[in-house]
CSV table of C-alpha atoms and ligand atoms in Angstrom, one decimal:
chain,number,residue,atom,x,y,z
A,292,UNK,CA,-0.2,0.1,0.2
A,293,UNK,CA,1.1,3.7,-1.1
A,294,UNK,CA,0.6,6.7,1.1
A,295,UNK,CA,-2.8,7.1,2.7
A,296,UNK,CA,-2.8,10.4,1.1
A,297,UNK,CA,-1.0,9.3,-2.7
A,298,UNK,CA,-4.2,9.5,-4.9
A,299,UNK,CA,-3.6,13.3,-6.0
A,300,UNK,CA,0.2,12.5,-7.0
A,301,UNK,CA,1.9,11.0,-9.9
A,302,UNK,CA,5.5,10.9,-8.3
A,303,UNK,CA,6.7,9.0,-5.2
A,304,UNK,CA,8.0,11.2,-2.1
A,305,UNK,CA,11.6,11.6,-2.6
A,306,UNK,CA,12.7,9.6,0.4
A,307,UNK,CA,14.4,12.6,2.2
A,308,UNK,CA,11.2,14.8,2.1
A,309,UNK,CA,10.2,11.7,4.0
A,310,UNK,CA,12.7,11.3,6.4
A,311,UNK,CA,12.7,15.2,7.1
A,312,UNK,CA,8.9,15.7,7.0
A,313,UNK,CA,8.3,12.9,9.5
A,314,UNK,CA,7.6,13.0,13.0
A,315,UNK,CA,7.4,9.1,13.9
A,316,UNK,CA,10.9,9.1,15.2
A,317,UNK,CA,9.3,10.9,18.2
A,318,UNK,CA,5.7,11.2,18.2
A,319,UNK,CA,5.3,7.2,18.6
A,320,UNK,CA,5.0,8.4,22.4
A,321,UNK,CA,1.5,9.1,21.7
A,322,UNK,CA,0.6,5.8,20.6
A,323,UNK,CA,-1.1,5.1,23.6
A,324,UNK,CA,-3.2,8.5,23.7
A,325,UNK,CA,-3.7,8.0,19.6
A,326,UNK,CA,-5.3,4.8,19.6
A,327,UNK,CA,-7.5,5.9,22.9
A,328,UNK,CA,-8.6,8.9,20.9
A,329,UNK,CA,-9.1,6.6,18.2
A,330,UNK,CA,-11.5,4.1,20.1
A,331,UNK,CA,-13.7,7.2,21.1
A,332,UNK,CA,-14.0,8.7,17.9
A,333,UNK,CA,-15.3,5.5,16.0
A,334,UNK,CA,-17.6,4.5,18.9
A,335,UNK,CA,-19.4,8.1,18.3
A,336,UNK,CA,-19.2,7.1,14.5
A,337,UNK,CA,-21.3,3.9,15.4
A,338,UNK,CA,-23.4,5.4,18.0
A,339,UNK,CA,-24.2,8.4,15.4
A,340,UNK,CA,-24.9,5.7,12.3
A,341,UNK,CA,-22.0,7.1,10.6
A,342,UNK,CA,-20.4,4.0,10.3
A,343,UNK,CA,-22.2,0.4,10.6
A,344,UNK,CA,-22.2,-0.9,14.1
A,345,UNK,CA,-20.5,-4.1,12.9
A,346,UNK,CA,-17.6,-2.1,11.2
A,347,UNK,CA,-17.3,-0.6,14.5
A,348,UNK,CA,-16.6,-3.4,16.4
A,349,UNK,CA,-14.2,-4.8,13.8
A,350,UNK,CA,-12.2,-1.7,13.9
A,351,UNK,CA,-12.4,-1.6,18.0
A,352,UNK,CA,-10.7,-4.9,17.9
A,353,UNK,CA,-8.0,-4.1,15.2
A,354,UNK,CA,-7.2,-1.1,17.3
A,355,UNK,CA,-6.7,-3.1,20.4
A,356,UNK,CA,-4.6,-5.7,18.3
A,357,UNK,CA,-2.4,-3.1,16.7
A,358,UNK,CA,-2.0,-1.3,20.5
A,359,UNK,CA,-1.1,-4.5,22.0
A,360,UNK,CA,1.5,-5.3,19.2
A,361,UNK,CA,2.8,-1.9,19.6
A,362,UNK,CA,3.3,-2.1,23.6
A,363,UNK,CA,5.1,-5.7,22.8
A,364,UNK,CA,7.3,-3.9,20.2
A,365,UNK,CA,5.9,-6.2,17.2
A,366,UNK,CA,5.4,-2.8,14.9
A,367,UNK,CA,8.2,-1.4,12.8
A,368,UNK,CA,7.1,2.1,12.2
A,369,UNK,CA,7.5,3.4,9.0
A,370,UNK,CA,9.5,6.9,7.7
A,371,UNK,CA,6.9,6.7,4.5
A,372,UNK,CA,4.0,6.8,6.9
A,373,UNK,CA,5.3,10.0,8.8
A,374,UNK,CA,3.4,10.0,12.2
A,375,UNK,CA,2.0,7.9,14.7
A,376,UNK,CA,-1.9,8.6,12.9
A,377,UNK,CA,-0.9,6.9,10.0
A,378,UNK,CA,1.1,4.5,11.2
A,379,UNK,CA,-1.6,3.5,13.3
A,380,UNK,CA,-4.2,3.6,10.3
A,381,UNK,CA,-1.7,1.6,8.1
A,382,UNK,CA,-1.2,-1.2,10.6
A,383,UNK,CA,-4.9,-1.2,11.3
A,384,UNK,CA,-5.9,-1.6,7.7
A,385,UNK,CA,-3.2,-4.2,7.4
A,386,UNK,CA,-4.8,-6.0,10.5
A,387,UNK,CA,-8.5,-5.8,9.2
A,388,UNK,CA,-8.4,-4.7,5.5
A,389,UNK,CA,-10.1,-1.9,3.8
A,390,UNK,CA,-13.0,-1.6,6.7
A,391,UNK,CA,-9.9,0.1,8.5
A,392,UNK,CA,-10.4,3.0,6.2
A,393,UNK,CA,-13.7,3.9,7.8
A,394,UNK,CA,-11.8,5.3,11.1
A,395,UNK,CA,-10.9,8.3,9.7
A,396,UNK,CA,-14.5,9.3,8.5
A,397,UNK,CA,-15.0,13.1,10.0
A,398,UNK,CA,-11.9,13.5,11.4
A,399,UNK,CA,-8.3,14.6,10.4
A,400,UNK,CA,-5.0,14.6,11.5
A,401,UNK,CA,-5.3,18.2,12.3
A,402,UNK,CA,-7.9,17.5,15.4
A,403,UNK,CA,-6.5,14.1,15.7
A,404,UNK,CA,-2.9,15.0,16.9
A,405,UNK,CA,-4.4,17.9,18.9
A,406,UNK,CA,-6.3,15.2,20.8
A,407,UNK,CA,-3.6,13.4,21.4
A,408,UNK,CA,-1.6,16.5,22.9
A,409,UNK,CA,-4.2,17.0,25.1
A,410,UNK,CA,-4.5,13.3,26.4
A,411,UNK,CA,-0.8,13.2,26.7
A,412,UNK,CA,-0.3,16.4,28.9
A,413,UNK,CA,-3.3,15.7,31.0
A,414,UNK,CA,-1.9,12.9,32.5
A,415,UNK,CA,1.9,14.3,32.6
A,416,UNK,CA,0.5,17.2,34.7
A,417,UNK,CA,-0.9,15.1,37.0
A,418,UNK,CA,2.2,12.9,37.4
A,419,UNK,CA,4.4,16.0,37.9
A,420,UNK,CA,2.1,17.3,40.3
A,421,UNK,CA,2.1,14.2,42.2
A,422,UNK,CA,6.2,14.4,42.2
A,423,UNK,CA,6.1,17.7,43.3
A,424,UNK,CA,4.2,16.6,46.5
A,425,UNK,CA,6.7,13.8,47.2
A,426,UNK,CA,9.4,16.6,47.2
A,427,UNK,CA,7.4,18.8,49.6
A,428,UNK,CA,6.6,16.2,51.8
A,429,UNK,CA,10.7,15.4,51.7
A,430,UNK,CA,11.0,19.4,52.6
A,431,UNK,CA,8.3,18.8,55.7
A,432,UNK,CA,10.0,16.1,57.1
A,433,UNK,CA,13.6,18.0,57.0
A,434,UNK,CA,11.7,20.9,58.4
A,435,UNK,CA,10.4,19.1,61.1
A,436,UNK,CA,13.4,17.4,62.1
A,437,UNK,CA,15.0,21.1,61.7
A,438,UNK,CA,12.7,23.0,64.2
A,439,UNK,CA,15.5,24.1,66.6
A,440,UNK,CA,18.3,24.2,63.6
A,441,UNK,CA,19.4,27.7,63.6
A,442,UNK,CA,21.5,28.6,60.4
A,443,UNK,CA,22.5,32.3,59.3
A,444,UNK,CA,19.8,33.4,56.9
A,445,UNK,CA,21.4,35.5,54.3
A,446,UNK,CA,20.6,38.6,51.7
A,447,UNK,CA,23.3,39.3,49.3
A,448,UNK,CA,24.9,35.9,50.2
A,449,UNK,CA,26.1,37.8,53.3
A,450,UNK,CA,25.2,36.7,57.0
A,451,UNK,CA,21.8,38.5,57.9
A,452,UNK,CA,20.0,37.6,60.5
A,453,UNK,CA,19.3,33.9,62.0
A,454,UNK,CA,16.9,31.8,60.8
A,455,UNK,CA,15.3,28.6,61.5
A,456,UNK,CA,16.7,26.2,59.1
A,457,UNK,CA,12.8,24.4,59.1
A,458,UNK,CA,12.0,28.1,57.9
A,459,UNK,CA,14.6,28.2,55.1
A,460,UNK,CA,13.2,24.6,54.0
A,461,UNK,CA,9.3,25.9,54.4
A,462,UNK,CA,10.1,28.3,51.7
A,463,UNK,CA,10.6,25.9,49.2
A,464,UNK,CA,7.5,24.3,50.3
A,465,UNK,CA,5.8,27.4,49.4
A,466,UNK,CA,7.1,27.7,45.9
A,467,UNK,CA,6.8,24.4,45.0
A,468,UNK,CA,3.1,24.9,46.6
A,469,UNK,CA,2.5,28.0,43.5
A,470,UNK,CA,4.2,25.4,41.1
A,471,UNK,CA,1.7,22.4,42.0
A,472,UNK,CA,-1.1,25.1,41.7
A,473,UNK,CA,0.0,26.3,38.7
A,474,UNK,CA,-0.1,22.7,37.2
A,475,UNK,CA,-3.8,22.2,38.7
A,476,UNK,CA,-4.8,25.1,37.0
A,477,UNK,CA,-3.5,24.5,33.9
A,478,UNK,CA,-5.5,21.2,33.9
A,479,UNK,CA,-8.3,23.2,33.4
A,480,UNK,CA,-7.3,24.4,30.1
A,481,UNK,CA,-5.8,21.0,28.9
A,482,UNK,CA,-8.9,19.1,29.2
A,483,UNK,CA,-11.0,20.4,26.4
A,484,UNK,CA,-11.3,18.3,23.6
A,485,UNK,CA,-10.3,19.1,19.9
A,486,UNK,CA,-11.8,16.7,17.9
A,487,UNK,CA,-14.5,16.8,15.9
A,488,UNK,CA,-13.2,20.2,14.4
A,489,UNK,CA,-11.8,18.6,11.4
A,490,UNK,CA,-9.2,19.9,9.5
A,491,UNK,CA,-10.3,23.4,10.6
A,492,UNK,CA,-13.8,23.8,9.4
A,493,UNK,CA,-15.9,21.2,11.4
A,494,UNK,CA,-17.5,17.9,9.5
A,495,UNK,CA,-20.2,17.3,6.9
A,496,UNK,CA,-20.9,14.2,9.1
A,497,UNK,CA,-23.6,14.4,11.7
A,498,UNK,CA,-21.0,13.8,14.7
A,499,UNK,CA,-21.5,14.2,18.5
A,500,UNK,CA,-18.4,15.7,20.2
A,501,UNK,CA,-19.6,16.1,23.6
A,502,UNK,CA,-20.1,12.4,23.5
A,503,UNK,CA,-16.4,12.0,22.3
A,504,UNK,CA,-15.5,14.3,25.3
A,505,UNK,CA,-17.7,12.2,27.8
A,506,UNK,CA,-15.8,9.1,26.7
A,507,UNK,CA,-12.4,10.5,27.0
A,508,UNK,CA,-13.6,12.5,30.2
A,509,UNK,CA,-12.6,15.8,29.1
A,510,UNK,CA,-14.4,18.6,30.8
A,511,UNK,CA,-15.5,20.4,27.7
A,512,UNK,CA,-15.3,20.8,23.8
A,513,UNK,CA,-13.5,23.6,22.0
A,514,UNK,CA,-15.7,25.9,20.9
A,515,UNK,CA,-14.2,27.1,17.6
A,516,UNK,CA,-12.8,24.6,15.0
A,517,UNK,CA,-10.0,26.8,13.6
A,518,UNK,CA,-9.1,27.6,17.2
A,519,UNK,CA,-9.2,23.7,18.4
A,520,UNK,CA,-6.5,23.0,15.7
A,521,UNK,CA,-4.4,25.9,15.9
A,522,UNK,CA,-4.2,26.0,19.5
A,523,UNK,CA,-1.3,25.3,21.5
A,524,UNK,CA,-1.5,27.8,24.4
A,525,UNK,CA,-1.9,24.6,26.8
A,526,UNK,CA,1.6,23.3,25.3
A,527,UNK,CA,3.3,27.1,25.9
A,528,UNK,CA,1.9,27.4,29.1
A,529,UNK,CA,3.2,24.0,30.5
A,530,UNK,CA,6.2,25.0,29.4
A,531,UNK,CA,6.2,28.3,31.4
A,532,UNK,CA,5.2,26.8,34.3
A,533,UNK,CA,7.9,23.7,33.9
A,534,UNK,CA,10.3,26.7,33.3
A,535,UNK,CA,9.4,27.9,36.7
A,536,UNK,CA,9.6,24.7,38.4
A,537,UNK,CA,13.2,24.3,37.0
A,538,UNK,CA,14.0,28.0,38.1
A,539,UNK,CA,13.1,26.7,41.5
A,540,UNK,CA,15.0,23.5,41.5
A,541,UNK,CA,17.5,25.0,40.1
A,542,UNK,CA,17.7,27.6,43.2
A,543,UNK,CA,17.4,25.0,45.9
A,544,UNK,CA,20.3,23.3,43.6
A,545,UNK,CA,22.7,25.8,44.1
A,546,UNK,CA,21.9,26.3,47.9
A,547,UNK,CA,22.4,22.7,47.9
A,548,UNK,CA,25.8,22.6,46.1
A,549,UNK,CA,26.8,25.7,48.2
A,550,UNK,CA,26.1,24.0,51.6
A,551,UNK,CA,27.5,21.0,50.7
A,552,UNK,CA,30.7,22.6,50.5
A,553,UNK,CA,33.7,22.5,53.0
A,554,UNK,CA,33.2,26.1,53.0
A,555,UNK,CA,29.6,25.8,54.2
A,556,UNK,CA,29.7,22.6,55.3
A,557,UNK,CA,26.2,22.9,56.3
A,558,UNK,CA,24.6,19.5,54.7
A,559,UNK,CA,26.0,15.9,53.7
A,560,UNK,CA,24.1,14.9,50.5
A,561,UNK,CA,23.7,10.8,50.9
A,562,UNK,CA,26.5,9.0,49.0
A,563,UNK,CA,23.9,7.1,46.9
A,564,UNK,CA,23.1,10.6,45.4
A,565,UNK,CA,26.8,11.6,44.9
A,566,UNK,CA,29.4,11.1,42.3
A,567,UNK,CA,33.4,10.7,42.8
A,568,UNK,CA,36.2,12.1,40.5
A,569,UNK,CA,38.2,10.1,38.2
A,570,UNK,CA,41.3,12.0,39.3
A,571,UNK,CA,40.9,13.1,43.0
A,572,UNK,CA,40.3,10.1,45.3
A,573,UNK,CA,39.1,12.7,47.9
A,574,UNK,CA,36.0,14.2,46.0
A,575,UNK,CA,32.1,13.5,46.6
A,576,UNK,CA,30.7,15.8,44.0
A,577,UNK,CA,27.2,17.3,44.1
A,578,UNK,CA,26.2,16.5,40.5
A,579,UNK,CA,22.5,15.7,40.5
A,580,UNK,CA,21.9,19.3,41.8
A,581,UNK,CA,24.7,20.9,39.6
A,582,UNK,CA,23.2,19.0,36.4
A,583,UNK,CA,19.2,20.0,37.6
A,584,UNK,CA,20.8,23.5,37.8
A,585,UNK,CA,22.3,23.0,33.9
A,586,UNK,CA,18.8,21.4,32.7
A,587,UNK,CA,17.2,24.3,33.5
A,588,UNK,CA,18.6,26.0,30.5
A,589,UNK,CA,16.9,23.7,28.0
A,590,UNK,CA,13.6,23.6,29.6
A,591,UNK,CA,13.8,27.3,29.3
A,592,UNK,CA,14.9,26.9,25.6
A,593,UNK,CA,12.2,24.8,24.8
A,594,UNK,CA,9.6,27.6,26.1
A,595,UNK,CA,11.4,30.2,24.2
A,596,UNK,CA,11.6,27.6,21.1
A,597,UNK,CA,7.8,26.8,20.9
A,598,UNK,CA,7.1,30.4,21.6
A,599,UNK,CA,8.9,31.3,18.5
A,600,UNK,CA,7.6,28.3,16.5
A,601,UNK,CA,4.2,29.7,16.9
A,602,UNK,CA,4.5,33.6,16.5
A,603,UNK,CA,3.2,35.3,13.8
A,604,UNK,CA,1.8,31.5,12.5
A,605,UNK,CA,-1.5,32.2,10.2
A,606,UNK,CA,-4.5,30.3,11.5
A,607,UNK,CA,-5.3,27.3,11.0
A,608,UNK,CA,-2.7,23.9,11.1
A,609,UNK,CA,1.1,24.6,9.4
A,610,UNK,CA,3.3,22.0,9.6
A,611,UNK,CA,6.0,24.3,11.8
A,612,UNK,CA,3.4,23.0,14.5
A,613,UNK,CA,4.6,19.6,14.6
A,614,UNK,CA,7.7,21.3,16.0
A,615,UNK,CA,5.8,21.4,19.4
A,616,UNK,CA,6.6,17.8,20.4
A,617,UNK,CA,10.1,17.3,21.1
A,618,UNK,CA,10.2,20.0,23.2
A,619,UNK,CA,7.4,19.1,25.3
A,620,UNK,CA,8.5,15.7,25.5
A,621,UNK,CA,11.9,17.0,26.6
A,622,UNK,CA,10.7,19.1,29.3
A,623,UNK,CA,8.3,16.3,30.8
A,624,UNK,CA,11.4,14.0,30.8
A,625,UNK,CA,13.9,16.9,32.2
A,626,UNK,CA,11.4,17.2,34.9
A,627,UNK,CA,10.5,13.9,35.8
A,628,UNK,CA,14.3,12.8,36.2
A,629,UNK,CA,15.0,16.0,38.3
A,630,UNK,CA,12.1,15.4,40.5
A,631,UNK,CA,12.1,11.8,41.0
A,632,UNK,CA,15.9,12.3,42.6
A,633,UNK,CA,15.1,15.3,44.3
A,634,UNK,CA,12.5,13.8,47.0
A,635,UNK,CA,14.7,11.2,48.3
A,636,UNK,CA,17.8,13.5,47.8
A,637,UNK,CA,16.5,15.7,50.1
A,638,UNK,CA,15.1,13.0,52.6
A,639,UNK,CA,18.0,11.4,52.9
A,640,UNK,CA,20.2,14.7,53.4
A,641,UNK,CA,22.2,15.0,56.6
A,642,UNK,CA,22.3,18.2,58.1
A,643,UNK,CA,25.2,19.2,60.1
A,644,UNK,CA,23.6,21.1,63.1
A,645,UNK,CA,26.6,21.7,65.1
A,646,UNK,CA,28.3,23.0,62.2
A,647,UNK,CA,25.3,25.3,61.5
A,648,UNK,CA,25.6,26.6,65.3
A,649,UNK,CA,29.2,27.6,65.2
A,650,UNK,CA,28.6,29.5,61.9
A,651,UNK,CA,25.5,31.7,63.9
A,652,UNK,CA,28.0,31.8,66.8
A,653,UNK,CA,30.9,33.2,64.7
A,654,UNK,CA,28.8,36.2,63.1
A,655,UNK,CA,26.8,39.7,63.3
A,656,UNK,CA,23.7,38.5,62.4
A,657,UNK,CA,22.2,39.4,65.7
A,658,UNK,CA,23.0,42.9,64.9
A,659,UNK,CA,19.8,44.1,63.8
A,660,UNK,CA,18.4,42.8,67.6
A,661,UNK,CA,20.7,45.1,69.7
A,662,UNK,CA,19.6,47.9,67.8
A,663,UNK,CA,15.9,47.4,68.1
A,664,UNK,CA,17.1,46.6,72.1
A,665,UNK,CA,18.5,50.2,71.9
A,666,UNK,CA,15.1,51.2,70.1
A,667,UNK,CA,13.0,49.6,72.9
A,668,UNK,CA,15.3,52.0,75.3
A,669,UNK,CA,14.0,55.0,73.5
A,670,UNK,CA,16.8,55.7,70.8
A,671,UNK,CA,15.5,56.7,67.7
A,672,UNK,CA,16.3,53.7,65.1
A,673,UNK,CA,18.2,55.6,62.7
A,674,UNK,CA,20.7,56.6,65.7
A,675,UNK,CA,20.5,52.8,67.3
A,676,UNK,CA,21.6,51.7,63.8
A,677,UNK,CA,24.7,54.2,63.9
A,678,UNK,CA,25.6,52.8,67.3
A,679,UNK,CA,25.2,49.4,66.7
A,680,UNK,CA,27.5,50.0,63.4
A,681,UNK,CA,30.6,51.4,65.3
A,682,UNK,CA,30.0,48.4,67.8
A,683,UNK,CA,30.4,46.0,65.1
A,684,UNK,CA,33.4,47.8,63.9
A,685,UNK,CA,34.7,48.0,67.0
A,686,UNK,CA,34.3,44.3,67.6
A,687,UNK,CA,35.8,43.7,63.7
A,688,UNK,CA,39.1,45.5,65.0
A,689,UNK,CA,39.1,43.6,68.1
A,690,UNK,CA,38.6,39.9,66.3
A,691,UNK,CA,35.5,39.5,68.8
A,692,UNK,CA,32.1,38.7,68.1
A,693,UNK,CA,29.2,40.9,69.8
A,694,UNK,CA,28.4,38.3,72.9
A,695,UNK,CA,32.5,38.6,73.6
A,696,UNK,CA,31.9,42.2,74.6
A,697,UNK,CA,31.6,42.9,78.5
A,698,UNK,CA,29.2,45.1,79.3
A,699,UNK,CA,31.8,48.2,80.0
A,700,UNK,CA,32.5,47.7,76.2
A,701,UNK,CA,28.6,47.8,75.3
A,702,UNK,CA,28.4,51.1,77.5
A,703,UNK,CA,31.3,53.0,75.5
A,704,UNK,CA,28.6,52.9,72.8
A,705,UNK,CA,25.8,53.8,74.6
A,706,UNK,CA,25.0,54.5,78.2
A,707,UNK,CA,21.4,52.7,77.6
A,708,UNK,CA,23.1,49.0,77.5
A,709,UNK,CA,22.5,46.9,80.5
A,710,UNK,CA,23.2,43.1,81.1
A,711,UNK,CA,20.1,42.0,79.4
A,712,UNK,CA,21.6,42.6,76.1
A,713,UNK,CA,23.3,39.1,76.7
A,714,UNK,CA,20.1,37.1,76.6
A,715,UNK,CA,18.6,39.8,73.8
A,716,UNK,CA,21.8,38.5,71.7
A,717,UNK,CA,21.6,34.8,72.2
A,718,UNK,CA,20.3,33.0,68.7
A,719,UNK,CA,17.6,31.7,70.2
A,720,UNK,CA,16.0,35.0,71.6
A,721,UNK,CA,16.7,36.5,68.0
A,722,UNK,CA,15.0,33.9,66.2
A,723,UNK,CA,12.1,33.8,68.7
A,724,UNK,CA,11.7,37.3,68.5
A,725,UNK,CA,10.4,37.7,64.9
A,726,UNK,CA,7.0,35.7,66.2
A,727,UNK,CA,5.3,37.4,63.5
A,728,UNK,CA,2.7,35.1,60.9
A,729,UNK,CA,5.1,33.9,58.4
A,730,UNK,CA,8.4,34.7,60.6
A,731,UNK,CA,11.1,32.4,61.9
A,732,UNK,CA,10.1,32.4,65.5
A,733,UNK,CA,9.8,28.1,66.3
A,734,UNK,CA,6.0,28.8,66.9
A,735,UNK,CA,5.4,30.4,63.6
A,736,UNK,CA,7.4,27.7,61.8
A,737,UNK,CA,5.6,25.0,63.8
A,738,UNK,CA,2.5,26.4,62.4
A,739,UNK,CA,3.5,26.8,59.0
A,740,UNK,CA,4.3,23.2,59.0
A,741,UNK,CA,1.0,22.3,60.2
A,742,UNK,CA,-0.4,24.3,57.4
A,743,UNK,CA,2.1,22.6,55.2
A,744,UNK,CA,0.3,19.6,56.1
A,745,UNK,CA,-2.7,20.6,55.0
A,746,UNK,CA,-1.7,21.5,51.4
A,747,UNK,CA,-0.2,18.3,51.7
A,748,UNK,CA,-3.5,16.6,52.2
A,749,UNK,CA,-5.1,18.8,49.6
A,750,UNK,CA,-3.1,18.2,47.0
A,751,UNK,CA,-3.5,14.0,47.9
A,752,UNK,CA,-7.2,14.8,47.6
A,753,UNK,CA,-7.0,16.3,43.9
A,754,UNK,CA,-4.6,13.9,42.5
A,755,UNK,CA,-6.9,11.0,43.7
A,756,UNK,CA,-9.7,13.0,41.5
A,757,UNK,CA,-7.3,13.4,38.7
A,758,UNK,CA,-5.7,9.7,38.1
B,105,LIG,N1,2.9,14.9,12.1
B,105,LIG,C1,1.8,16.0,12.5
B,105,LIG,C2,2.0,16.7,13.6
B,105,LIG,O1,2.3,16.4,14.5
B,105,LIG,C3,0.2,15.8,12.4
B,105,LIG,C4,-0.5,16.5,11.7
B,105,LIG,C5,-0.4,16.7,10.0
B,105,LIG,N2,-1.5,17.4,9.7
B,105,LIG,C6,-1.4,17.8,8.6
B,105,LIG,N3,-2.3,18.2,8.1
B,105,LIG,N4,0.0,17.3,8.0
B,105,LIG,O2,1.9,18.3,13.5
């Protein structure tokens, strides 16, 4: 059998053209979705009396056979048949004969491919939300174990104010929560059926789009047939959300890399998640977070790539749109690869509490709090800031920290100092003084963890409803 569309042609296609235009090399990943969509379509053709019921049964059985063969790896896809849609149809006809040719009644590859992509991404979005949820669980677990662990908090990567390590980890829980919510929200726009739009204008056959939508569990059908086949917003949106997820992962990665350096020595990643050096025997490298940081680039690239493919494209389908797939597959694989490692890597990471404490004791991150102390004694904040600036400078010159100063030394800078200052300057006091909703005080972080647990169970419920 020649090309499915060979009737109008008098010559064979140049084989380089076959190879250049084919998408089967990558869109075979849509085989399951393609057949799922075809089964719903042909069922509808039967219900609407467009194809006799008996043929419908033959076609459905044939599609099942083709699906099983594909799963077993028994089908050799052909570049001459261009894409997954025509490869499946060709194999169906080979399986059941010319009646297989009735499957494509009232349908075009344009609404077919769009349907496949919607089915595919719908599954992936749920999977990814589940993986982000696992990562949140790891982070919350570490936060629970580190409710008493204080680290220097940083701005400009300079020590700023002491915070609970748990508070720092919970910031990532909030970030990944937004990511999950973005994916959940995008589901509404992914879960719309394009099928029935035909090539662009609809179809002359009395089809029932809502019946197909119901069978495939789509919430809605596309309102406009041109939009149905031209829309790739849902993929652009997915790639944007994926980019933000990778951006978040890259920030966490960078912190893991920094924290596991000898200079910080705040954490140690489990051996199972690190690699060694072929020349330097002492090395234990944080390759996973480094590579995640690096792979963020390709996900951004995929987003820019698709935005550029779609820019200025006239309605409706254009072959350019075949370029929507590889970036999407690559993004899904990149995200899943990263997330599947991150959840266990965070769960097993060792927190070096002693070293964190040492870092907190050897810095000036309690300086704001003595300024606040003087404010409490009636000094305007701007003056208090100046006094403490001078005190810190004195400490640096003397090679001391604030807690090393005698009361006499403090009083050189302001007579308002008394010996309660030593309690004020303790890291625990400093942390717990920030007892504002969303702040780093132990009670607040304990509350934040509780709220995090509520979010976890809300996501679990959503996941259960969207399997
Ligand atoms: N392989 C094509 C794609 O991925 C399927 C749609 C082809 N439609 C067409 N009219 N050539 O975009």
